[in-house]
mmCIF file of C-alpha atoms and ligand atoms in Angstrom:
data_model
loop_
_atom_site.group_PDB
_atom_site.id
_atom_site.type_symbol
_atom_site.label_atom_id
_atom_site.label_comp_id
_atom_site.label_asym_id
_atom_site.label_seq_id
_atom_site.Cartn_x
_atom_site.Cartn_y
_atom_site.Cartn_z
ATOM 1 C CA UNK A 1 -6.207 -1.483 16.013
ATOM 2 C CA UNK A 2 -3.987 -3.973 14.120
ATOM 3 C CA UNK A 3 -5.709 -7.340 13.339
ATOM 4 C CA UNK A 4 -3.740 -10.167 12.014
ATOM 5 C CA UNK A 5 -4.628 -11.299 7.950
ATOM 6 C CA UNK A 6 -5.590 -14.654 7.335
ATOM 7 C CA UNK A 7 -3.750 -15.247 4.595
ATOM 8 C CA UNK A 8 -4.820 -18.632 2.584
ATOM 9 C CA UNK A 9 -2.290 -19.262 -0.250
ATOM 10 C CA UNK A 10 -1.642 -21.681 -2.849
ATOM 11 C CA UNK A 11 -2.546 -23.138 -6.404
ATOM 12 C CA UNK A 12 -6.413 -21.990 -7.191
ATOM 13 C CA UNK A 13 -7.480 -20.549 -3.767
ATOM 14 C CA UNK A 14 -9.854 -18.508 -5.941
ATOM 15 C CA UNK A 15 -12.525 -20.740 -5.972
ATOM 16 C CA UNK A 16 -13.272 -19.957 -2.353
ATOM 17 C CA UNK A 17 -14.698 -16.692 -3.642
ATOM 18 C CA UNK A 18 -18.030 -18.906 -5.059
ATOM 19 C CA UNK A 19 -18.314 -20.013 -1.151
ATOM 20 C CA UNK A 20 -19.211 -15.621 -0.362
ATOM 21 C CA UNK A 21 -22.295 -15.383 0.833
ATOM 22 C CA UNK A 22 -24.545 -12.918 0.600
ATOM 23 C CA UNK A 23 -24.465 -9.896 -2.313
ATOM 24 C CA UNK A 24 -20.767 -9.758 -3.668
ATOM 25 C CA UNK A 25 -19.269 -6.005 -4.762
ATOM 26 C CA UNK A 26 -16.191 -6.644 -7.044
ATOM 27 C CA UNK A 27 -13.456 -4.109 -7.124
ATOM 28 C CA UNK A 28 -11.572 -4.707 -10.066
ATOM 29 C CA UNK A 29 -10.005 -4.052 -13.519
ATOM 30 C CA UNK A 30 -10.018 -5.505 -17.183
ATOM 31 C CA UNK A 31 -6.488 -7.088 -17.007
ATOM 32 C CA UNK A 32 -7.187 -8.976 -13.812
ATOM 33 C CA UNK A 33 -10.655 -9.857 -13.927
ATOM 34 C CA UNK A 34 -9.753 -11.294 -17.230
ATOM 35 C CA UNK A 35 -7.392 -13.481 -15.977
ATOM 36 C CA UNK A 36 -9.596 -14.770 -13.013
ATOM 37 C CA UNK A 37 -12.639 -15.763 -15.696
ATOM 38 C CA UNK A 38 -9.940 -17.955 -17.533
ATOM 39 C CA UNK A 39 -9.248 -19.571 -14.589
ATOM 40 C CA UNK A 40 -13.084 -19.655 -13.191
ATOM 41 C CA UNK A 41 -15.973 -18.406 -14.633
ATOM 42 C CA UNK A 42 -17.629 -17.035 -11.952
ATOM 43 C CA UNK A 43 -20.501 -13.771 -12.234
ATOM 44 C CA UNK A 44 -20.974 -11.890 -8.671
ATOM 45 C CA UNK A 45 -23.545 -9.664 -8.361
ATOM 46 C CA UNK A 46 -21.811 -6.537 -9.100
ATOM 47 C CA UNK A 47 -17.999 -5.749 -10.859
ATOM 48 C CA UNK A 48 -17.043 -2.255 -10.487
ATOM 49 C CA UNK A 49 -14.082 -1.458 -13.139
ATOM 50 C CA UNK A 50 -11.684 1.022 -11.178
ATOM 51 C CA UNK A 51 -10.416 3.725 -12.928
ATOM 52 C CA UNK A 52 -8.202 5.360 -10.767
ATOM 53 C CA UNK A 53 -7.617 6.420 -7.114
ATOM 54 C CA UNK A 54 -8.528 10.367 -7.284
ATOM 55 C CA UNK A 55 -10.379 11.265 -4.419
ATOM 56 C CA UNK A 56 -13.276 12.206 -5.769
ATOM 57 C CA UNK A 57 -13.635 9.149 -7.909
ATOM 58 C CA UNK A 58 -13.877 6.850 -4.654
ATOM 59 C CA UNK A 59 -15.930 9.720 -2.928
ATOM 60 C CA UNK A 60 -18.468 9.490 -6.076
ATOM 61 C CA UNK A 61 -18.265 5.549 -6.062
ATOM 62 C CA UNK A 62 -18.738 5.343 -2.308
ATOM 63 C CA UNK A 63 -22.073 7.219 -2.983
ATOM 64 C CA UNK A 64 -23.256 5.620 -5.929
ATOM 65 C CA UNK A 65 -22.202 1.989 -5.343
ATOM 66 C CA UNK A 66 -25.363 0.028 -4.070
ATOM 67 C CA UNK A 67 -26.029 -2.383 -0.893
ATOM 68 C CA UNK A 68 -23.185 -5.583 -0.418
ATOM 69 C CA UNK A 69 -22.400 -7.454 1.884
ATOM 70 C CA UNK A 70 -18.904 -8.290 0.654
ATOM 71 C CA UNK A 71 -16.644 -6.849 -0.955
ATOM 72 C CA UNK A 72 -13.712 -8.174 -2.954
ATOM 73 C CA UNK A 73 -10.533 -6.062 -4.551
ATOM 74 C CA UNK A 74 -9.331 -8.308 -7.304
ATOM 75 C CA UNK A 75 -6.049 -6.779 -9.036
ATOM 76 C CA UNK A 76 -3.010 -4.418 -7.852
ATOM 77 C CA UNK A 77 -3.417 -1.723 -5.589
ATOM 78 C CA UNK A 78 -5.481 0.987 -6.759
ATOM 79 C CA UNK A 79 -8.206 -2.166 -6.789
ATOM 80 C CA UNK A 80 -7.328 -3.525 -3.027
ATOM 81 C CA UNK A 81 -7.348 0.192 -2.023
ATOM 82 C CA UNK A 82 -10.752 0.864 -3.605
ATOM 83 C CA UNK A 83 -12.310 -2.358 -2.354
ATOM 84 C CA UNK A 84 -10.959 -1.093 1.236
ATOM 85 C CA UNK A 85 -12.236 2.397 1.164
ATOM 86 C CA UNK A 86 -15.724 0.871 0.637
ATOM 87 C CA UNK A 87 -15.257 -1.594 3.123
ATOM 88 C CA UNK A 88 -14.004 0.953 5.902
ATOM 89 C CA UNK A 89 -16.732 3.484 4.579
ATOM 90 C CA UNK A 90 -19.523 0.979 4.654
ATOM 91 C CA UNK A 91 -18.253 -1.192 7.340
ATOM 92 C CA UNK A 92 -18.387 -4.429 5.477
ATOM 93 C CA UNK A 93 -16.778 -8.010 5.440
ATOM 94 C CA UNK A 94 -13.973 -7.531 2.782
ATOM 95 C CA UNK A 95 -11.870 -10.224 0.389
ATOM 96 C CA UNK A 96 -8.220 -9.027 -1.007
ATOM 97 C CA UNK A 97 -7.146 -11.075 -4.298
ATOM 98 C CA UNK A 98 -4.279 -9.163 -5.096
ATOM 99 C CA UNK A 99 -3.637 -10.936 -8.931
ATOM 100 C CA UNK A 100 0.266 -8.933 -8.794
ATOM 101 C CA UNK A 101 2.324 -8.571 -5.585
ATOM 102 C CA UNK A 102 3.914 -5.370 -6.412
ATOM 103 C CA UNK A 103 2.806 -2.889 -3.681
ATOM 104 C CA UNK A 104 1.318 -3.659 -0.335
ATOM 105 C CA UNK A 105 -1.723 -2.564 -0.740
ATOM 106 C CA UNK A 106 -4.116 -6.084 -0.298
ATOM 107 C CA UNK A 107 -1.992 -5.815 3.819
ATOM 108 C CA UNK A 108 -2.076 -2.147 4.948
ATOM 109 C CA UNK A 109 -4.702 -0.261 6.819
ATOM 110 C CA UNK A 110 -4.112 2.850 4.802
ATOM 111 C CA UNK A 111 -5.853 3.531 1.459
ATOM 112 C CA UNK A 112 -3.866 5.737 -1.323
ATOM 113 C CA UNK A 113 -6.142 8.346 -2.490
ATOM 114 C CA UNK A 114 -4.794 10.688 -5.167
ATOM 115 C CA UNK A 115 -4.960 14.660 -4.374
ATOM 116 C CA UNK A 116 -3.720 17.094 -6.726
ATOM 117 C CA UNK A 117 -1.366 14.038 -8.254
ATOM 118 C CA UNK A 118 -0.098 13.567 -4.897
ATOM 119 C CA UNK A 119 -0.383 10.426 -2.798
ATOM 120 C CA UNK A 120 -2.322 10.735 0.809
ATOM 121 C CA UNK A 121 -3.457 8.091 3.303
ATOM 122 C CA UNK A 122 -6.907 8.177 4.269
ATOM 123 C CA UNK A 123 -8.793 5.280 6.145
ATOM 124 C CA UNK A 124 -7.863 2.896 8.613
ATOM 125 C CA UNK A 125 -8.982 -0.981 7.761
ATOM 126 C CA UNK A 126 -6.647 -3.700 8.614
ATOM 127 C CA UNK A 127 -7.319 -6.300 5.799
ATOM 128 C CA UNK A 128 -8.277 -9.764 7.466
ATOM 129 C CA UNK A 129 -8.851 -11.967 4.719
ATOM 130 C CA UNK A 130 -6.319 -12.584 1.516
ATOM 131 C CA UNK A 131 -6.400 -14.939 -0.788
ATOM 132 C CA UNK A 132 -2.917 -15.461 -2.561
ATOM 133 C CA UNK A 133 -3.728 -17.762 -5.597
ATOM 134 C CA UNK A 134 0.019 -18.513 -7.225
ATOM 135 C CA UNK A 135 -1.755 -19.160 -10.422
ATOM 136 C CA UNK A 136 -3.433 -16.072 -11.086
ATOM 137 C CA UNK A 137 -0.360 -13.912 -9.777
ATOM 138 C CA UNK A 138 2.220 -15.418 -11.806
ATOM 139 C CA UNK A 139 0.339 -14.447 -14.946
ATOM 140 C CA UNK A 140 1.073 -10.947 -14.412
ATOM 141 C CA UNK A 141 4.216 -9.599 -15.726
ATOM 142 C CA UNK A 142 7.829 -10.483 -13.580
ATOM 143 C CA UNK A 143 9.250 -6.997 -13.687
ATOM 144 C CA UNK A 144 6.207 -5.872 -12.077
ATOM 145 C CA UNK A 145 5.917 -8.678 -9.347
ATOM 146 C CA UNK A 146 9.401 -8.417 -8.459
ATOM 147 C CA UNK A 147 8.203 -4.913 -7.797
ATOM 148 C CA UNK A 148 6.962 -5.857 -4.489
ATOM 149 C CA UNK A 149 10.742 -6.164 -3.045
ATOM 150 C CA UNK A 150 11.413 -2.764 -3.137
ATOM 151 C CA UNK A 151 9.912 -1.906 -0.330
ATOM 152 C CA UNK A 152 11.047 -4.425 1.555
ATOM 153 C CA UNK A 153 14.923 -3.950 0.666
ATOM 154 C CA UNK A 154 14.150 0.088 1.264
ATOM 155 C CA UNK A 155 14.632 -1.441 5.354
ATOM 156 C CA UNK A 156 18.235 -1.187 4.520
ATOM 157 C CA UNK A 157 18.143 2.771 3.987
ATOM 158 C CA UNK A 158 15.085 3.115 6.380
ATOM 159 C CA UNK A 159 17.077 1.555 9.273
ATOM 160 C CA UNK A 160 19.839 3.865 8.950
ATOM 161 C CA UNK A 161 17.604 7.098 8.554
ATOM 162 C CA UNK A 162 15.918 5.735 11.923
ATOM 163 C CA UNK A 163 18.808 5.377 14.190
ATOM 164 C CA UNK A 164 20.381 8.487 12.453
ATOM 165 C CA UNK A 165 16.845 10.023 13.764
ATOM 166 C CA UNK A 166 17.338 8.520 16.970
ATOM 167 C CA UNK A 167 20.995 9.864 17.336
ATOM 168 C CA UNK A 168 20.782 13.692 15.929
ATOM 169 C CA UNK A 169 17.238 14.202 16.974
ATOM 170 C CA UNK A 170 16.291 11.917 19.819
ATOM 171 C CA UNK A 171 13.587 10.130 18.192
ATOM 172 C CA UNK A 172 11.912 7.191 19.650
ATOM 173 C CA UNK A 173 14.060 4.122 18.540
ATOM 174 C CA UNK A 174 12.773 0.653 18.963
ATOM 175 C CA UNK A 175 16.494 -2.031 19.038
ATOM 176 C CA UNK A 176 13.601 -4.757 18.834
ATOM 177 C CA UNK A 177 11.508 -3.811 16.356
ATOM 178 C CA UNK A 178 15.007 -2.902 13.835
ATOM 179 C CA UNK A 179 16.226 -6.173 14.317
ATOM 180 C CA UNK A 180 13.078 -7.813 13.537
ATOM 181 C CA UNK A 181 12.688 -5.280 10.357
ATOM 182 C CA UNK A 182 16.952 -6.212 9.763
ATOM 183 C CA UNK A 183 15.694 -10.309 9.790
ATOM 184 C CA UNK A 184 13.423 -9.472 7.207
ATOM 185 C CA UNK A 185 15.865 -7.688 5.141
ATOM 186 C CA UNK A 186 18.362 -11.335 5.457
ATOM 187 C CA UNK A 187 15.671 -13.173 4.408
ATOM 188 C CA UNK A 188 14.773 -11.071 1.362
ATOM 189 C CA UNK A 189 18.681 -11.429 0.260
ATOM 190 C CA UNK A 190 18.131 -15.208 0.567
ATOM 191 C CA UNK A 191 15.616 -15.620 -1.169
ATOM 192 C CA UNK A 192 16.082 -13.122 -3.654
ATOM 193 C CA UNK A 193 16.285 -15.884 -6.589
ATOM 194 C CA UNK A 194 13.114 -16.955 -5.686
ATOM 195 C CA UNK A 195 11.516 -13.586 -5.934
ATOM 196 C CA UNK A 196 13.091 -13.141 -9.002
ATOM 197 C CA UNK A 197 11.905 -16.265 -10.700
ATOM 198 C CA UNK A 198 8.766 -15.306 -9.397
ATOM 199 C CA UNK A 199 8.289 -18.707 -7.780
ATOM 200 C CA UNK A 200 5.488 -19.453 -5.422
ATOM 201 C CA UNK A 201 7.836 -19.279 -2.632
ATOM 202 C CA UNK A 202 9.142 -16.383 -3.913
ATOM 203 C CA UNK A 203 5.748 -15.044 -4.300
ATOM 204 C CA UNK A 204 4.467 -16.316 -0.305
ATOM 205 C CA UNK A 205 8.001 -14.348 0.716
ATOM 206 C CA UNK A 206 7.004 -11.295 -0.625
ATOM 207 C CA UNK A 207 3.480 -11.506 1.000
ATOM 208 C CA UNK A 208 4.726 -12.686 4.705
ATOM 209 C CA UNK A 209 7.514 -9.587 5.073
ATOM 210 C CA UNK A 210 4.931 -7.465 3.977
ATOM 211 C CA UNK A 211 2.460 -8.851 6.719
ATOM 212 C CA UNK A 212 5.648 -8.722 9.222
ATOM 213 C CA UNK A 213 6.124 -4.868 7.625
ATOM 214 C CA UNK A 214 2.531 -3.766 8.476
ATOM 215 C CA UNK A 215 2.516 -5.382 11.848
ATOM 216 C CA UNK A 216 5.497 -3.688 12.982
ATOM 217 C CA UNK A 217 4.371 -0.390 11.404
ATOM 218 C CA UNK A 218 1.825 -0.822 12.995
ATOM 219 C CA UNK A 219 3.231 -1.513 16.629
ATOM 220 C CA UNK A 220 5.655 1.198 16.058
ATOM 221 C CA UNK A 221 2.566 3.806 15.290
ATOM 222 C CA UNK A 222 4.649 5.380 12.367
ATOM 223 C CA UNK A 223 6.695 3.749 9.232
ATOM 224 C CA UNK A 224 10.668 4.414 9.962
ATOM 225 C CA UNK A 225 11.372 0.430 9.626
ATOM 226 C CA UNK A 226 10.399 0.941 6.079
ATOM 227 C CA UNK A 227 10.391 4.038 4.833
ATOM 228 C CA UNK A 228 13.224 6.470 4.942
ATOM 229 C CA UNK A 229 15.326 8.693 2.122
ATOM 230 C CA UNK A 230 14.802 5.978 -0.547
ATOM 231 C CA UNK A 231 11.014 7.229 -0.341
ATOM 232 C CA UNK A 232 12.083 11.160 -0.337
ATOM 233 C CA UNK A 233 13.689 10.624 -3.911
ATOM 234 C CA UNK A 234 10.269 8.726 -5.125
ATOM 235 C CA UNK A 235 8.235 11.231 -4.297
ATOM 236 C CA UNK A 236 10.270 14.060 -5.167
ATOM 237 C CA UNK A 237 10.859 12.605 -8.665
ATOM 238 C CA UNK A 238 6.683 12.312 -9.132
ATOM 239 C CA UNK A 239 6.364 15.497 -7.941
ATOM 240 C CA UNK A 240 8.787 17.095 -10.205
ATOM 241 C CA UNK A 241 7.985 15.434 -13.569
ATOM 242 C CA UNK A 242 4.540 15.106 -12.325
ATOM 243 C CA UNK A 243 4.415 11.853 -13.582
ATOM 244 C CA UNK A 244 3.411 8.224 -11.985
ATOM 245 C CA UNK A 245 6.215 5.784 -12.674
ATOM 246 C CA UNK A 246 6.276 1.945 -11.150
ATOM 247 C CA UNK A 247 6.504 2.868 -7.190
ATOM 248 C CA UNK A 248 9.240 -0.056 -7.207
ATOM 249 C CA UNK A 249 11.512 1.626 -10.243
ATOM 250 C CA UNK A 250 11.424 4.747 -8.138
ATOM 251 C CA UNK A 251 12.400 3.008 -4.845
ATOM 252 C CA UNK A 252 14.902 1.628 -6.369
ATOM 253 C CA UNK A 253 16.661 4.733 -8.143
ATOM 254 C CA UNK A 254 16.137 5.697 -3.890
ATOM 255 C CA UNK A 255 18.188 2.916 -2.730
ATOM 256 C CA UNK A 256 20.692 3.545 -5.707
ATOM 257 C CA UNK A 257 21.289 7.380 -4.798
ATOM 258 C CA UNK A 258 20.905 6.908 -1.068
ATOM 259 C CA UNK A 259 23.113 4.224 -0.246
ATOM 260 C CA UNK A 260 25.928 6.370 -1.537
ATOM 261 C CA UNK A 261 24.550 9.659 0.570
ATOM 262 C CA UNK A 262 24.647 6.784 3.579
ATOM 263 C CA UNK A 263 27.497 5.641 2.468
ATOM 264 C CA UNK A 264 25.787 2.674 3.431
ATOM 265 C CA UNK A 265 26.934 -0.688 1.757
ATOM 266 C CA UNK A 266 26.375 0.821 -1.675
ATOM 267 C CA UNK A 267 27.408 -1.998 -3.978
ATOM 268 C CA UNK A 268 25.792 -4.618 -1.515
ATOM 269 C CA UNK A 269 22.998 -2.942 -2.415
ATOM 270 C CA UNK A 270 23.127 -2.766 -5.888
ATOM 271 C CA UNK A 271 23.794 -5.976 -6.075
ATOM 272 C CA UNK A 272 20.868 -6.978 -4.233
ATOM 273 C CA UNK A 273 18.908 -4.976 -6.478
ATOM 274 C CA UNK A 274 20.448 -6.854 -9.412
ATOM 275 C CA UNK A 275 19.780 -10.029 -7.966
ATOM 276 C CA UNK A 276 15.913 -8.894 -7.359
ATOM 277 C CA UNK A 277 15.539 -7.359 -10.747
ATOM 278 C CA UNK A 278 14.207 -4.617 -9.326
ATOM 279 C CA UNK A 279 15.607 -1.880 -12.246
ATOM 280 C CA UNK A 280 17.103 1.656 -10.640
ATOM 281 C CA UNK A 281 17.465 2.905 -13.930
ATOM 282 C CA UNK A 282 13.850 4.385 -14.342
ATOM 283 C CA UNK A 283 12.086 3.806 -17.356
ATOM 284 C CA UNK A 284 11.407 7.857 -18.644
ATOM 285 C CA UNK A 285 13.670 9.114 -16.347
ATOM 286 C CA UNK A 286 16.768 10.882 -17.721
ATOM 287 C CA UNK A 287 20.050 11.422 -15.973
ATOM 288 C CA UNK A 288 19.082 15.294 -15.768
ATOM 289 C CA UNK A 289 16.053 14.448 -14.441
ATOM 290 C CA UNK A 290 17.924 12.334 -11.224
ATOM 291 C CA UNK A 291 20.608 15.025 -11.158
ATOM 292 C CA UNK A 292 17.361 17.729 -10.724
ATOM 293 C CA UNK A 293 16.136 15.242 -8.154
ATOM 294 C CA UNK A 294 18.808 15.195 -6.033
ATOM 295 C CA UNK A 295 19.499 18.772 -6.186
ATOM 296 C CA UNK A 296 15.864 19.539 -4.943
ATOM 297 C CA UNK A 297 15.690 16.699 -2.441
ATOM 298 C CA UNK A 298 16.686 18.711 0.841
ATOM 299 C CA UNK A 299 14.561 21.526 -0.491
ATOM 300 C CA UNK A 300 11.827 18.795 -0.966
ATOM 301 C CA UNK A 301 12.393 17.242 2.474
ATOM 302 C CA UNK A 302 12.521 20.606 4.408
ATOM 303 C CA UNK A 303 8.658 21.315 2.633
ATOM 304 C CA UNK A 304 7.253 18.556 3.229
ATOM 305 C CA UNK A 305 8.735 18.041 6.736
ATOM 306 C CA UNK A 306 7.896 14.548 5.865
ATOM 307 C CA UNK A 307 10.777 12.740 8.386
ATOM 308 C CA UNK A 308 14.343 13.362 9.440
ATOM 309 C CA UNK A 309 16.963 11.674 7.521
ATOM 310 C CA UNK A 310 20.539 11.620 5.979
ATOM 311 C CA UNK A 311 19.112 13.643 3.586
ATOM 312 C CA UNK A 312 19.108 16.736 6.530
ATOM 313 C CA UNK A 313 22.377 15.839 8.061
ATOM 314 C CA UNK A 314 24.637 15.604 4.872
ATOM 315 C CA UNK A 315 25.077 18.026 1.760
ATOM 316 C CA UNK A 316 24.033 16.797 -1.666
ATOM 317 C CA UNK A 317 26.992 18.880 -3.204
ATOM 318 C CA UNK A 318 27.461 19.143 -6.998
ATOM 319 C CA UNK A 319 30.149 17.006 -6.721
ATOM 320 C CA UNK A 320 28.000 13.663 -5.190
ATOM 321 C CA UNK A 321 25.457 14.519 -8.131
ATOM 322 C CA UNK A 322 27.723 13.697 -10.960
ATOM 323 C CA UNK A 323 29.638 10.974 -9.680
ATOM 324 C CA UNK A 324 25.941 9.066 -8.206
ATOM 325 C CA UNK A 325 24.006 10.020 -11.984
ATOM 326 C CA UNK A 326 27.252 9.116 -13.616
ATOM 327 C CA UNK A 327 27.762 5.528 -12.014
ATOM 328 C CA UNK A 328 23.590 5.349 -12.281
ATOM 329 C CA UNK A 329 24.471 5.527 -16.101
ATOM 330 C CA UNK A 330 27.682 2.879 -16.930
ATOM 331 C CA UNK A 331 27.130 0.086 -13.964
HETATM 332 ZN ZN1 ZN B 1 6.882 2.421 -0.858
#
């Protein structure tokens, strides 16, 4: 059942956590919990360091960890996502600091669990209480909090995929709920300077069309108002390189290469992108590598039977290869 976060945001909201009654777990990681002790010195009773999010790492923590009555995920996601599978597992009053808003992590009811270096969703655990502390989140790097708009502009290639859904297939298609995932889209092009500058409003933007994201996923009962072809070329590209890049960076090259497949205001898009920061040309990703991509992604799609999209009801020929990897390279 969804439940609605409280959400308390602002310069310092940190301190709250010395108000926690009751033993405190911390789910966190050097980087972050270094930059909450120079802001407050503050010593729960226990700080577990998360490593990573392999299955069995959670399973063995979620049997060793001892009693709490609170616990808090202080960092990015792989530290929200621990701090929720011990909260769902142990059914326990749980705190979300997220220090970086690049995934969202600290607002879904799904936890990320890696299997065989491949993402799946296990859990169900709406978060109810975040504290957004500006402070502590614009410490972390820009690229990586500008991060957190790439899966909000990925509505744009989402909505089409949806209705395309709706049209070829006769999927369930919800006019309300993709214009109220379209609004958020507008208001992520507005205020895409403030994102970028990583200003607190840019920062409490990111964070309230996440929370309007996960509610309507969540109404919906599945994730088309979000997640569509964009995703198919992230996970394809992981998969093939078996790699983990910056989920945004691969979202992006998604949005790049799909708009064009679309045919779906491409250079709006990329423009938008631009304007975000958000960087399509992936870090340790060569052209080949997006050309092999591409060339697999219907191949990928038909495996994984993941969802329907453009990527099913138009050919990735040769010829859309070289021209998408070629503008990829000079714009
Ligand atoms: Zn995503």
């Amino acid at each position: 059942m969804y439940k609605a976060p409280k959400i308390e945001s602002g310069s310092r909201v940190i301190r709250k956590l010395k108000d926690l009654p009751g033993r405190v777990f911390v789910a966190t990681m050097e980087i972050p919990w270094g930059l909450l002790q120079e802001q407050m010195a503050w010593s729960p009773d226990y700080v577990h360091m998360v490593t990573d999010m392999d299955v069995e790492t959670v399973e063995r923590l979620e049997a060793t960890a001892p009693e709490f009555d609170v616990v808090v995920g202080i960092g990015g996601g792989s530290c929200c996502d621990t701090a929720k599978y011990l909260a769902w597992k142990r059914d326990k009053r749980m705190v979300l600091v997220p220090t970086i808003v690049s995934v969202d992590a600290p607002l879904t009811n799904m936890i990320g669990v890696r299997v065989d270096n491949t993402v799946r969703y296990v859990g169900d655990i709406f978060p109810e209480e975040l504290l957004v502390d500006h402070d502590l989140i614009r410490k972390a790097p820009k690229h990586l909090n500008r991060g957190g708009a790439a899966d909000i502009a990925s509505i744009h290639t989402a909505l089409y995929d949806w209705k395309l859904a709706a049209e070829d297939r006769g999927e369930l298609y919800d006019e309300r709920i993709a214009s109220e995932a379209a609004a958020c889209l507008e208001e992520l092009d507005r205020g895409a300077g403030e994102v970028y500058d990583v200003t607190p409003k840019g920062i409490d933007l990111i964070v309230d069309l996440f929370r309007r994201e996960v509610e309507m996923c969540a109404r919906l009962g599945n994730s088309r108002p979000e997640e569509g072809s964009e995703h198919l070329v992230a996970y394809n590209m992981e998969r093939m390189t078996k790699r983990h890049f910056v989920h945004a960076d691969l979202v992006a090259l998604g949005l790049f290469c799909m708009t064009r497949l679309q045919e779906n205001r491409p250079d709006w898009t990329r423009d938008l992108l631009d304007r975000l920061g958000l960087q399509y040309r992936v870090p340790g990703v060569t052209r080949k590598q997006v050309g092999a991509c591409l060339a697999t992604l219907k191949e990928f799609a038909d495996t994984t039977k993941m969802f329907y999209s453009v990527v099913d009801a138009r050919a990735i020929t040769p010829g859309f290869i070289e021209e998408t990897v070629g503008r990829l390279a000079v714009e």
